[in-house]
Amino acid sequence: MQKDLKKAYSVQTPHAAVSMFNVLMMKRSAAELHSMLLDTAKKAAINIKINIEHKTRDYQRFDAFTPIERNISVMTFEELWNRAKEKAGKAEAERILNFAFANRGETGDRDFSTLIVSELASLCKEDAPMIVLFYSPPFYPAVSSKDEPLIRKTVSDVTRYAGSRYGLEFEEIHYFPGLSDLSYLQLQKQSVDVFTANMPLFDKGYYLPSGAENTLYVPVINIGPVGKDPHKWTERLHVPFSFGTLPDLLQLAIRRLLA
């Protein structure tokens, strides 16, 4: 998603815009992915500066003028928050946030996260133009149990049973290309602090369990129905497998897991 932040149509040049991406973590740690995204933002800032310099030289061929030196600031949300408190004072920065939350209405998490970043950036005009890296809910941590002995045995048993009983060949996929609450069953073995520290809504309406007493570490496996085109008008489910074969396979998997 990419859009400007104007509230209504006009011919004015937008002063702010947002780009949002769904990023798959795969085997990367939160710290590693955060570093890569920040490096990407810094490279974008350099490219913008080079582009402006090229256009400036083109215009100078027709009309001599002294250009304004432009440097693009790149910072994380955490750095922006600290900068806003430094510039406007902690009380004013917190007042801006409290006012935004009090008047949120029905604004969704993505748009509201963007609004908070925009409001704090307005307190740091001396740092403009700027690129701010932040994270917006929902966050689904990457989890994998492909090396867990219990999971390996269960996959083997279910695959063998499906072949002998139903003549099915199963394909094992290490990463589920969708959303699943299984993502929250292995928070104990990973650190996501770098994400939550740069998430405007964290602990302000969006939460993740933390600490050994609140988090789980549970091996996971996802055996699901067969369908096509999720979230499209052509979305459909293969009924014979999903309501006939699948329940039998799930019962076998459950018995193996709890044996």
PDB file of C-alpha atoms in Angstrom:
ATOM      1  CA  MET A   1       0.000   0.000   0.000  1.00  0.00           C
ATOM      2  CA  GLN A   2       1.244   3.459  -0.875  1.00  0.00           C
ATOM      3  CA  LYS A   3      -0.666   6.718  -0.521  1.00  0.00           C
ATOM      4  CA  ASP A   4      -0.351  10.342   0.513  1.00  0.00           C
ATOM      5  CA  LEU A   5      -1.822  11.584   3.784  1.00  0.00           C
ATOM      6  CA  LYS A   6      -4.083  14.330   2.475  1.00  0.00           C
ATOM      7  CA  LYS A   7      -7.519  14.078   4.106  1.00  0.00           C
ATOM      8  CA  ALA A   8      -9.363  15.316   1.007  1.00  0.00           C
ATOM      9  CA  TYR A   9      -8.677  15.747  -2.684  1.00  0.00           C
ATOM     10  CA  SER A  10      -6.777  18.864  -3.696  1.00  0.00           C
ATOM     11  CA  VAL A  11      -4.138  19.900  -6.229  1.00  0.00           C
ATOM     12  CA  GLN A  12      -1.670  20.615  -3.440  1.00  0.00           C
ATOM     13  CA  THR A  13       1.584  18.692  -3.390  1.00  0.00           C
ATOM     14  CA  PRO A  14       1.259  16.230  -0.472  1.00  0.00           C
ATOM     15  CA  HIS A  15       3.529  16.909   2.480  1.00  0.00           C
ATOM     16  CA  ALA A  16       3.543  13.336   3.721  1.00  0.00           C
ATOM     17  CA  ALA A  17       3.008   9.840   2.365  1.00  0.00           C
ATOM     18  CA  VAL A  18       3.189   6.265   3.635  1.00  0.00           C
ATOM     19  CA  SER A  19       4.272   2.960   2.136  1.00  0.00           C
ATOM     20  CA  MET A  20       3.409  -0.309   3.880  1.00  0.00           C
ATOM     21  CA  PHE A  21       4.666  -3.791   3.106  1.00  0.00           C
ATOM     22  CA  ASN A  22       3.919  -7.275   4.382  1.00  0.00           C
ATOM     23  CA  VAL A  23       7.330  -8.809   5.054  1.00  0.00           C
ATOM     24  CA  LEU A  24       7.998 -12.517   5.604  1.00  0.00           C
ATOM     25  CA  MET A  25      10.631 -13.041   8.305  1.00  0.00           C
ATOM     26  CA  MET A  26      11.428 -16.652   7.346  1.00  0.00           C
ATOM     27  CA  LYS A  27      14.568 -17.568   9.349  1.00  0.00           C
ATOM     28  CA  ARG A  28      15.699 -14.005  10.033  1.00  0.00           C
ATOM     29  CA  SER A  29      15.660 -12.633  13.555  1.00  0.00           C
ATOM     30  CA  ALA A  30      13.705  -9.473  14.321  1.00  0.00           C
ATOM     31  CA  ALA A  31      16.959  -7.546  14.818  1.00  0.00           C
ATOM     32  CA  GLU A  32      18.326  -8.723  11.460  1.00  0.00           C
ATOM     33  CA  LEU A  33      15.167  -7.842   9.531  1.00  0.00           C
ATOM     34  CA  HIS A  34      14.923  -4.463  11.260  1.00  0.00           C
ATOM     35  CA  SER A  35      18.513  -3.686  10.280  1.00  0.00           C
ATOM     36  CA  MET A  36      17.805  -4.650   6.651  1.00  0.00           C
ATOM     37  CA  LEU A  37      14.706  -2.444   6.488  1.00  0.00           C
ATOM     38  CA  LEU A  38      16.564   0.488   8.010  1.00  0.00           C
ATOM     39  CA  ASP A  39      19.410   0.046   5.502  1.00  0.00           C
ATOM     40  CA  THR A  40      16.845   0.024   2.692  1.00  0.00           C
ATOM     41  CA  ALA A  41      15.389   3.311   3.973  1.00  0.00           C
ATOM     42  CA  LYS A  42      18.862   4.856   4.082  1.00  0.00           C
ATOM     43  CA  LYS A  43      19.573   3.736   0.514  1.00  0.00           C
ATOM     44  CA  ALA A  44      16.247   5.267  -0.556  1.00  0.00           C
ATOM     45  CA  ALA A  45      17.249   8.552   1.114  1.00  0.00           C
ATOM     46  CA  ILE A  46      20.540   8.586  -0.811  1.00  0.00           C
ATOM     47  CA  ASN A  47      18.711   7.895  -4.088  1.00  0.00           C
ATOM     48  CA  ILE A  48      16.268  10.733  -3.402  1.00  0.00           C
ATOM     49  CA  LYS A  49      19.134  13.139  -2.710  1.00  0.00           C
ATOM     50  CA  ILE A  50      20.936  12.114  -5.924  1.00  0.00           C
ATOM     51  CA  ASN A  51      17.722  12.517  -7.930  1.00  0.00           C
ATOM     52  CA  ILE A  52      17.131  16.024  -6.537  1.00  0.00           C
ATOM     53  CA  GLU A  53      20.725  17.006  -7.355  1.00  0.00           C
ATOM     54  CA  HIS A  54      20.312  15.787 -10.945  1.00  0.00           C
ATOM     55  CA  LYS A  55      17.081  17.756 -11.397  1.00  0.00           C
ATOM     56  CA  THR A  56      18.668  20.833  -9.815  1.00  0.00           C
ATOM     57  CA  ARG A  57      21.524  20.756 -12.333  1.00  0.00           C
ATOM     58  CA  ASP A  58      18.999  20.411 -15.167  1.00  0.00           C
ATOM     59  CA  TYR A  59      17.114  23.530 -14.012  1.00  0.00           C
ATOM     60  CA  GLN A  60      20.332  25.494 -13.531  1.00  0.00           C
ATOM     61  CA  ARG A  61      20.981  25.175 -17.267  1.00  0.00           C
ATOM     62  CA  PHE A  62      18.040  27.524 -17.849  1.00  0.00           C
ATOM     63  CA  ASP A  63      18.140  29.770 -14.783  1.00  0.00           C
ATOM     64  CA  ALA A  64      21.118  30.219 -12.470  1.00  0.00           C
ATOM     65  CA  PHE A  65      20.266  29.922  -8.772  1.00  0.00           C
ATOM     66  CA  THR A  66      21.839  28.715  -5.544  1.00  0.00           C
ATOM     67  CA  PRO A  67      20.186  25.435  -4.567  1.00  0.00           C
ATOM     68  CA  ILE A  68      19.137  24.620  -1.023  1.00  0.00           C
ATOM     69  CA  GLU A  69      21.116  21.742   0.442  1.00  0.00           C
ATOM     70  CA  ARG A  70      18.716  18.918   1.218  1.00  0.00           C
ATOM     71  CA  ASN A  71      19.540  15.977   3.463  1.00  0.00           C
ATOM     72  CA  ILE A  72      16.929  13.321   4.118  1.00  0.00           C
ATOM     73  CA  SER A  73      16.811  12.214   7.750  1.00  0.00           C
ATOM     74  CA  VAL A  74      16.224   8.517   8.376  1.00  0.00           C
ATOM     75  CA  MET A  75      15.045   7.394  11.791  1.00  0.00           C
ATOM     76  CA  THR A  76      13.058   4.713  13.545  1.00  0.00           C
ATOM     77  CA  PHE A  77       9.784   5.414  15.339  1.00  0.00           C
ATOM     78  CA  GLU A  78      11.604   5.104  18.665  1.00  0.00           C
ATOM     79  CA  GLU A  79      14.095   7.764  17.554  1.00  0.00           C
ATOM     80  CA  LEU A  80      11.256   9.988  16.293  1.00  0.00           C
ATOM     81  CA  TRP A  81       9.472   9.715  19.651  1.00  0.00           C
ATOM     82  CA  ASN A  82      12.625  10.712  21.533  1.00  0.00           C
ATOM     83  CA  ARG A  83      13.275  13.518  19.050  1.00  0.00           C
ATOM     84  CA  ALA A  84       9.727  14.858  19.447  1.00  0.00           C
ATOM     85  CA  LYS A  85      10.102  14.933  23.241  1.00  0.00           C
ATOM     86  CA  GLU A  86      13.440  16.710  22.861  1.00  0.00           C
ATOM     87  CA  LYS A  87      12.032  19.297  20.439  1.00  0.00           C
ATOM     88  CA  ALA A  88       8.598  20.020  21.931  1.00  0.00           C
ATOM     89  CA  GLY A  89       9.016  18.730  25.461  1.00  0.00           C
ATOM     90  CA  LYS A  90       7.730  15.473  26.908  1.00  0.00           C
ATOM     91  CA  ALA A  91       4.432  17.031  28.058  1.00  0.00           C
ATOM     92  CA  GLU A  92       3.589  18.383  24.601  1.00  0.00           C
ATOM     93  CA  ALA A  93       4.563  15.159  22.819  1.00  0.00           C
ATOM     94  CA  GLU A  94       2.401  13.131  25.201  1.00  0.00           C
ATOM     95  CA  ARG A  95      -0.469  15.635  24.780  1.00  0.00           C
ATOM     96  CA  ILE A  96      -0.318  15.128  21.007  1.00  0.00           C
ATOM     97  CA  LEU A  97      -0.488  11.354  21.487  1.00  0.00           C
ATOM     98  CA  ASN A  98      -3.295  11.501  24.057  1.00  0.00           C
ATOM     99  CA  PHE A  99      -5.344  13.784  21.800  1.00  0.00           C
ATOM    100  CA  ALA A 100      -4.892  11.404  18.867  1.00  0.00           C
ATOM    101  CA  PHE A 101      -5.987   8.392  20.941  1.00  0.00           C
ATOM    102  CA  ALA A 102      -8.942  10.280  22.390  1.00  0.00           C
ATOM    103  CA  ASN A 103     -10.174  11.138  18.891  1.00  0.00           C
ATOM    104  CA  ARG A 104      -9.302   7.883  17.137  1.00  0.00           C
ATOM    105  CA  GLY A 105     -12.875   6.905  16.377  1.00  0.00           C
ATOM    106  CA  GLU A 106     -13.093   3.949  13.975  1.00  0.00           C
ATOM    107  CA  THR A 107      -9.665   4.458  12.409  1.00  0.00           C
ATOM    108  CA  GLY A 108      -7.984   1.096  11.757  1.00  0.00           C
ATOM    109  CA  ASP A 109      -4.617   0.084  13.178  1.00  0.00           C
ATOM    110  CA  ARG A 110      -2.646   0.751   9.993  1.00  0.00           C
ATOM    111  CA  ASP A 111      -4.044   4.226   9.374  1.00  0.00           C
ATOM    112  CA  PHE A 112      -3.887   5.141  13.055  1.00  0.00           C
ATOM    113  CA  SER A 113      -0.241   4.055  13.351  1.00  0.00           C
ATOM    114  CA  THR A 114       0.510   6.262  10.338  1.00  0.00           C
ATOM    115  CA  LEU A 115      -1.369   9.177  11.910  1.00  0.00           C
ATOM    116  CA  ILE A 116       0.687   8.941  15.115  1.00  0.00           C
ATOM    117  CA  VAL A 117       3.941   8.964  13.146  1.00  0.00           C
ATOM    118  CA  SER A 118       2.734  11.951  11.117  1.00  0.00           C
ATOM    119  CA  GLU A 119       1.682  13.899  14.229  1.00  0.00           C
ATOM    120  CA  LEU A 120       5.040  13.341  15.942  1.00  0.00           C
ATOM    121  CA  ALA A 121       6.926  14.179  12.745  1.00  0.00           C
ATOM    122  CA  SER A 122       5.116  17.538  12.670  1.00  0.00           C
ATOM    123  CA  LEU A 123       6.906  18.389  15.939  1.00  0.00           C
ATOM    124  CA  CYS A 124      10.274  17.794  14.253  1.00  0.00           C
ATOM    125  CA  LYS A 125      10.056  20.086  11.230  1.00  0.00           C
ATOM    126  CA  GLU A 126      13.768  20.925  11.481  1.00  0.00           C
ATOM    127  CA  ASP A 127      14.545  17.295  10.651  1.00  0.00           C
ATOM    128  CA  ALA A 128      12.418  17.287   7.499  1.00  0.00           C
ATOM    129  CA  PRO A 129      12.446  15.844   4.951  1.00  0.00           C
ATOM    130  CA  MET A 130      12.509  12.500   6.750  1.00  0.00           C
ATOM    131  CA  ILE A 131      11.816   8.799   6.388  1.00  0.00           C
ATOM    132  CA  VAL A 132      10.495   7.051   9.506  1.00  0.00           C
ATOM    133  CA  LEU A 133      10.575   3.265   9.883  1.00  0.00           C
ATOM    134  CA  PHE A 134       7.728   1.921  12.020  1.00  0.00           C
ATOM    135  CA  TYR A 135       5.665  -1.258  12.420  1.00  0.00           C
ATOM    136  CA  SER A 136       1.915  -1.617  12.454  1.00  0.00           C
ATOM    137  CA  PRO A 137      -0.276  -4.448  13.808  1.00  0.00           C
ATOM    138  CA  PRO A 138      -1.067  -7.225  13.366  1.00  0.00           C
ATOM    139  CA  PHE A 139       2.275  -8.964  13.821  1.00  0.00           C
ATOM    140  CA  TYR A 140       2.525 -12.702  13.151  1.00  0.00           C
ATOM    141  CA  PRO A 141       5.915 -14.076  14.283  1.00  0.00           C
ATOM    142  CA  ALA A 142       7.579 -16.685  12.092  1.00  0.00           C
ATOM    143  CA  VAL A 143       7.496 -20.147  13.703  1.00  0.00           C
ATOM    144  CA  SER A 144       8.682 -23.531  12.508  1.00  0.00           C
ATOM    145  CA  SER A 145       8.776 -26.975  14.111  1.00  0.00           C
ATOM    146  CA  LYS A 146      10.281 -28.860  11.169  1.00  0.00           C
ATOM    147  CA  ASP A 147      13.129 -30.170  13.354  1.00  0.00           C
ATOM    148  CA  GLU A 148      10.949 -31.278  16.285  1.00  0.00           C
ATOM    149  CA  PRO A 149      11.066 -35.120  16.591  1.00  0.00           C
ATOM    150  CA  LEU A 150       7.380 -35.346  17.612  1.00  0.00           C
ATOM    151  CA  ILE A 151       6.299 -33.251  14.639  1.00  0.00           C
ATOM    152  CA  ARG A 152       8.527 -35.211  12.248  1.00  0.00           C
ATOM    153  CA  LYS A 153       7.020 -38.515  13.418  1.00  0.00           C
ATOM    154  CA  THR A 154       3.460 -37.176  13.192  1.00  0.00           C
ATOM    155  CA  VAL A 155       4.013 -35.876   9.656  1.00  0.00           C
ATOM    156  CA  SER A 156       5.465 -39.244   8.648  1.00  0.00           C
ATOM    157  CA  ASP A 157       2.575 -41.203  10.167  1.00  0.00           C
ATOM    158  CA  VAL A 158      -0.130 -38.978   8.647  1.00  0.00           C
ATOM    159  CA  THR A 159       1.553 -39.015   5.242  1.00  0.00           C
ATOM    160  CA  ARG A 160       1.873 -42.804   5.243  1.00  0.00           C
ATOM    161  CA  TYR A 161      -1.740 -43.257   6.410  1.00  0.00           C
ATOM    162  CA  ALA A 162      -3.105 -40.818   3.792  1.00  0.00           C
ATOM    163  CA  GLY A 163      -1.265 -42.724   1.077  1.00  0.00           C
ATOM    164  CA  SER A 164      -2.377 -46.209   2.116  1.00  0.00           C
ATOM    165  CA  ARG A 165      -5.987 -45.315   3.062  1.00  0.00           C
ATOM    166  CA  TYR A 166      -6.876 -42.619   0.505  1.00  0.00           C
ATOM    167  CA  GLY A 167      -4.184 -42.859  -2.166  1.00  0.00           C
ATOM    168  CA  LEU A 168      -3.083 -39.273  -1.395  1.00  0.00           C
ATOM    169  CA  GLU A 169       0.401 -37.835  -1.750  1.00  0.00           C
ATOM    170  CA  PHE A 170       1.088 -35.061   0.743  1.00  0.00           C
ATOM    171  CA  GLU A 171       3.427 -32.155   0.118  1.00  0.00           C
ATOM    172  CA  GLU A 172       5.247 -30.855   3.176  1.00  0.00           C
ATOM    173  CA  ILE A 173       5.545 -27.050   3.309  1.00  0.00           C
ATOM    174  CA  HIS A 174       7.755 -25.537   6.007  1.00  0.00           C
ATOM    175  CA  TYR A 175       6.073 -22.130   5.867  1.00  0.00           C
ATOM    176  CA  PHE A 176       2.308 -21.610   5.747  1.00  0.00           C
ATOM    177  CA  PRO A 177       1.615 -18.873   3.157  1.00  0.00           C
ATOM    178  CA  GLY A 178      -1.213 -17.346   5.177  1.00  0.00           C
ATOM    179  CA  LEU A 179      -2.132 -16.177   8.664  1.00  0.00           C
ATOM    180  CA  SER A 180      -2.426 -18.550  11.606  1.00  0.00           C
ATOM    181  CA  ASP A 181      -2.682 -18.167  15.374  1.00  0.00           C
ATOM    182  CA  LEU A 182      -0.004 -20.867  15.601  1.00  0.00           C
ATOM    183  CA  SER A 183       2.419 -17.952  15.170  1.00  0.00           C
ATOM    184  CA  TYR A 184       1.872 -17.004  18.816  1.00  0.00           C
ATOM    185  CA  LEU A 185       2.858 -20.383  20.253  1.00  0.00           C
ATOM    186  CA  GLN A 186       6.628 -19.894  20.108  1.00  0.00           C
ATOM    187  CA  LEU A 187       7.160 -16.337  21.352  1.00  0.00           C
ATOM    188  CA  GLN A 188       9.284 -17.683  24.172  1.00  0.00           C
ATOM    189  CA  LYS A 189      12.151 -18.615  21.850  1.00  0.00           C
ATOM    190  CA  GLN A 190      12.448 -15.300  19.973  1.00  0.00           C
ATOM    191  CA  SER A 191      13.016 -11.650  20.776  1.00  0.00           C
ATOM    192  CA  VAL A 192      10.754  -9.147  19.051  1.00  0.00           C
ATOM    193  CA  ASP A 193      11.667  -6.121  21.174  1.00  0.00           C
ATOM    194  CA  VAL A 194      13.040  -4.203  18.195  1.00  0.00           C
ATOM    195  CA  PHE A 195       9.611  -4.485  16.536  1.00  0.00           C
ATOM    196  CA  THR A 196       7.525  -3.577  19.568  1.00  0.00           C
ATOM    197  CA  ALA A 197       9.814  -0.633  20.441  1.00  0.00           C
ATOM    198  CA  ASN A 198       9.014   0.849  17.025  1.00  0.00           C
ATOM    199  CA  MET A 199       5.299   0.008  16.982  1.00  0.00           C
ATOM    200  CA  PRO A 200       3.212   3.120  17.782  1.00  0.00           C
ATOM    201  CA  LEU A 201       0.278   1.043  19.078  1.00  0.00           C
ATOM    202  CA  PHE A 202       2.209  -1.418  21.202  1.00  0.00           C
ATOM    203  CA  ASP A 203       0.834  -1.467  24.758  1.00  0.00           C
ATOM    204  CA  LYS A 204      -1.710   1.132  23.597  1.00  0.00           C
ATOM    205  CA  GLY A 205      -4.382  -1.166  22.233  1.00  0.00           C
ATOM    206  CA  TYR A 206      -2.163  -3.870  20.730  1.00  0.00           C
ATOM    207  CA  TYR A 207      -0.341  -6.369  22.924  1.00  0.00           C
ATOM    208  CA  LEU A 208       1.880  -9.413  22.712  1.00  0.00           C
ATOM    209  CA  PRO A 209       2.537 -11.729  25.644  1.00  0.00           C
ATOM    210  CA  SER A 210       6.034 -11.392  27.073  1.00  0.00           C
ATOM    211  CA  GLY A 211       8.069 -12.970  29.832  1.00  0.00           C
ATOM    212  CA  ALA A 212       8.504 -16.670  30.587  1.00  0.00           C
ATOM    213  CA  GLU A 213       5.352 -16.722  32.738  1.00  0.00           C
ATOM    214  CA  ASN A 214       3.129 -15.451  29.878  1.00  0.00           C
ATOM    215  CA  THR A 215       4.636 -16.946  26.729  1.00  0.00           C
ATOM    216  CA  LEU A 216       4.455 -20.482  25.411  1.00  0.00           C
ATOM    217  CA  TYR A 217       6.759 -22.742  23.489  1.00  0.00           C
ATOM    218  CA  VAL A 218       4.650 -25.380  21.772  1.00  0.00           C
ATOM    219  CA  PRO A 219       5.650 -27.415  18.681  1.00  0.00           C
ATOM    220  CA  VAL A 220       3.188 -26.703  15.866  1.00  0.00           C
ATOM    221  CA  ILE A 221       1.776 -28.438  12.815  1.00  0.00           C
ATOM    222  CA  ASN A 222      -0.913 -27.195  10.420  1.00  0.00           C
ATOM    223  CA  ILE A 223      -2.997 -29.801   8.573  1.00  0.00           C
ATOM    224  CA  GLY A 224      -5.743 -27.965   6.742  1.00  0.00           C
ATOM    225  CA  PRO A 225      -8.451 -28.198   4.083  1.00  0.00           C
ATOM    226  CA  VAL A 226      -7.952 -27.893   0.330  1.00  0.00           C
ATOM    227  CA  GLY A 227      -9.192 -24.796  -1.449  1.00  0.00           C
ATOM    228  CA  LYS A 228      -8.338 -22.127  -4.000  1.00  0.00           C
ATOM    229  CA  ASP A 229      -8.231 -18.330  -4.315  1.00  0.00           C
ATOM    230  CA  PRO A 230      -8.681 -17.193  -0.674  1.00  0.00           C
ATOM    231  CA  HIS A 231     -10.328 -13.759  -0.281  1.00  0.00           C
ATOM    232  CA  LYS A 232     -11.258 -13.595  -3.973  1.00  0.00           C
ATOM    233  CA  TRP A 233     -14.752 -13.885  -5.495  1.00  0.00           C
ATOM    234  CA  THR A 234     -13.617 -17.274  -6.842  1.00  0.00           C
ATOM    235  CA  GLU A 235     -12.716 -18.580  -3.359  1.00  0.00           C
ATOM    236  CA  ARG A 236     -13.796 -22.174  -2.980  1.00  0.00           C
ATOM    237  CA  LEU A 237     -13.315 -25.288  -0.847  1.00  0.00           C
ATOM    238  CA  HIS A 238     -12.935 -28.905  -1.914  1.00  0.00           C
ATOM    239  CA  VAL A 239     -15.807 -30.309   0.131  1.00  0.00           C
ATOM    240  CA  PRO A 240     -15.130 -34.100  -0.153  1.00  0.00           C
ATOM    241  CA  PHE A 241     -11.594 -33.751   1.220  1.00  0.00           C
ATOM    242  CA  SER A 242     -12.272 -30.969   3.733  1.00  0.00           C
ATOM    243  CA  PHE A 243     -15.307 -32.612   5.369  1.00  0.00           C
ATOM    244  CA  GLY A 244     -14.652 -36.255   4.577  1.00  0.00           C
ATOM    245  CA  THR A 245     -10.960 -37.133   4.504  1.00  0.00           C
ATOM    246  CA  LEU A 246      -9.500 -34.306   6.594  1.00  0.00           C
ATOM    247  CA  PRO A 247     -11.348 -35.068   9.888  1.00  0.00           C
ATOM    248  CA  ASP A 248      -9.992 -38.619   9.771  1.00  0.00           C
ATOM    249  CA  LEU A 249      -6.433 -37.363   9.213  1.00  0.00           C
ATOM    250  CA  LEU A 250      -6.793 -34.840  12.027  1.00  0.00           C
ATOM    251  CA  GLN A 251      -7.939 -37.516  14.443  1.00  0.00           C
ATOM    252  CA  LEU A 252      -4.887 -39.606  13.585  1.00  0.00           C
ATOM    253  CA  ALA A 253      -2.570 -36.594  14.048  1.00  0.00           C
ATOM    254  CA  ILE A 254      -4.137 -35.759  17.419  1.00  0.00           C
ATOM    255  CA  ARG A 255      -3.780 -39.349  18.636  1.00  0.00           C
ATOM    256  CA  ARG A 256      -0.105 -39.395  17.594  1.00  0.00           C
ATOM    257  CA  LEU A 257       0.597 -36.017  19.240  1.00  0.00           C
ATOM    258  CA  LEU A 258      -1.064 -36.954  22.527  1.00  0.00           C
ATOM    259  CA  ALA A 259       0.173 -40.565  22.689  1.00  0.00           C
TER     260      ALA A 259
END
